[in-house]
Amino acid sequence: MGKIIAIANQKGGVGKTTTSVNLAASLGVLEKKVLLIDADPQANASSGLGIDVENVAIGTYQILEHSSSPEEAIISCSAPNVWVIPSHIDLVAIEIELVDKENREYMLKQALESVKDQYDYILIDCAPSLGLLTLNALTAADSVIIPIQCEYFALEGLGKLLNTIKSVQKIHNPDLDIEGLLLTMFDSRLRLSNQVVEEVQKHFNDMVFKTIIQRNVKLSEAPSFGESIINFDATSKGASNYLSLAQEVIKKNSK
């Protein structure tokens, strides 16, 4: 049975999409079957894996609307063992359209029932907000990875996200776990980066992944070629960081 992991943080620019794409690709290389769901209207996870988002006919929007099944939306991409349910700018409208629907927080959970058992991991790249889209992802997920950048305002907004997760656990999804906090954009030369790492590890100890994602030029270049870091430059620091994260996730879930 597939494990559904949402990758969420309402702050933009913390490495959510980078993590979704490259964790998916790393799990794929480690011979796990992965489905990546792009639940962000910006569709960066889709284009980051070489999908032409302008021509997406069926994607996350139709899945949430229940006008198409996930099977109809799933497409293959440039990463081995990884399939994608792509996004499109249309997804912006879904928050308004779902507002009056009954069970609006459960639309994604219900849609994924039919494909859940066909994958080892289902990753959901969330939008940088705590709206209905992210709520759907958290309600459907078994656990959540929270990327935190090693910068000054790193912990700002984290309390808000943790409260949202608590209320989702209370009302919609009692089984939702925190898979881990992931430190991203780490620059060992900066004292601030090191301070943030210490602070996060001190506050959250076992909740923090041992793997830290370092700042890496190749990581920022890869999406413009429509490739994951594994395809783009398997020898880069970014690739070894994400492979290490994938191994940590696999190990954690094989207990």
XYZ file of C-alpha atoms in Angstrom, residues 143-239:
97
model
C 2.417 12.220 6.735
C 3.939 15.584 5.910
C 7.488 16.755 5.167
C 8.102 20.399 6.086
C 11.029 22.055 4.266
C 12.643 24.875 6.272
C 15.260 27.115 4.704
C 18.346 27.916 6.754
C 17.680 31.642 6.773
C 16.720 34.380 9.188
C 12.923 34.008 9.134
C 13.102 30.218 8.980
C 10.907 29.503 11.976
C 8.464 32.297 11.224
C 5.168 30.766 10.165
C 6.188 27.312 11.317
C 3.949 27.621 14.400
C 1.021 28.479 12.152
C 1.664 25.439 9.954
C 2.006 23.129 12.965
C -1.318 24.480 14.305
C -2.952 23.785 10.945
C -1.570 20.239 11.048
C -2.939 19.839 14.599
C -6.402 20.966 13.550
C -6.342 18.656 10.492
C -5.414 15.799 12.871
C -8.283 16.738 15.151
C -10.996 17.215 12.549
C -10.153 15.535 9.226
C -7.249 13.123 9.508
C -6.356 11.724 12.943
C -3.650 9.524 11.390
C -1.622 12.388 9.912
C 2.009 12.209 11.065
C 4.924 14.568 10.657
C 7.409 12.648 8.498
C 10.062 15.200 9.349
C 11.385 18.735 9.122
C 13.853 19.125 6.273
C 16.539 21.810 6.431
C 17.135 23.274 2.957
C 19.355 25.882 1.285
C 22.122 25.322 3.826
C 25.356 27.232 3.285
C 28.063 25.985 5.642
C 30.038 29.228 5.209
C 27.284 31.291 6.802
C 27.119 31.525 10.556
C 23.385 32.145 10.282
C 22.826 28.856 8.432
C 24.602 26.990 11.208
C 22.609 28.831 13.882
C 19.299 27.944 12.219
C 20.307 24.270 12.042
C 21.209 24.281 15.743
C 17.993 26.036 16.716
C 15.735 23.736 14.709
C 17.515 20.619 15.968
C 17.325 21.880 19.555
C 13.580 22.607 19.356
C 12.458 19.609 17.343
C 15.243 16.967 17.862
C 13.964 13.658 16.444
C 11.510 15.345 14.092
C 14.378 16.741 11.980
C 15.807 14.714 9.089
C 19.509 13.960 9.460
C 19.979 14.887 5.798
C 20.463 18.603 5.181
C 19.971 19.973 1.657
C 22.859 22.264 0.789
C 22.770 25.256 -1.515
C 23.787 23.986 -4.926
C 23.898 25.744 -8.305
C 23.045 22.535 -10.162
C 19.868 22.172 -8.076
C 18.626 25.552 -9.277
C 19.651 24.890 -12.889
C 18.022 21.461 -13.284
C 14.329 22.602 -13.502
C 15.012 24.843 -16.491
C 16.083 21.698 -18.383
C 12.932 19.849 -17.270
C 15.015 17.320 -15.360
C 15.460 16.202 -11.782
C 18.895 16.671 -10.234
C 19.466 12.906 -10.598
C 19.034 13.105 -14.386
C 20.732 16.481 -14.704
C 23.896 15.828 -12.691
C 24.022 12.640 -10.652
C 27.457 13.549 -9.268
C 26.363 16.894 -7.786
C 26.025 17.678 -4.088
C 22.291 18.194 -4.631
C 21.874 14.691 -6.051
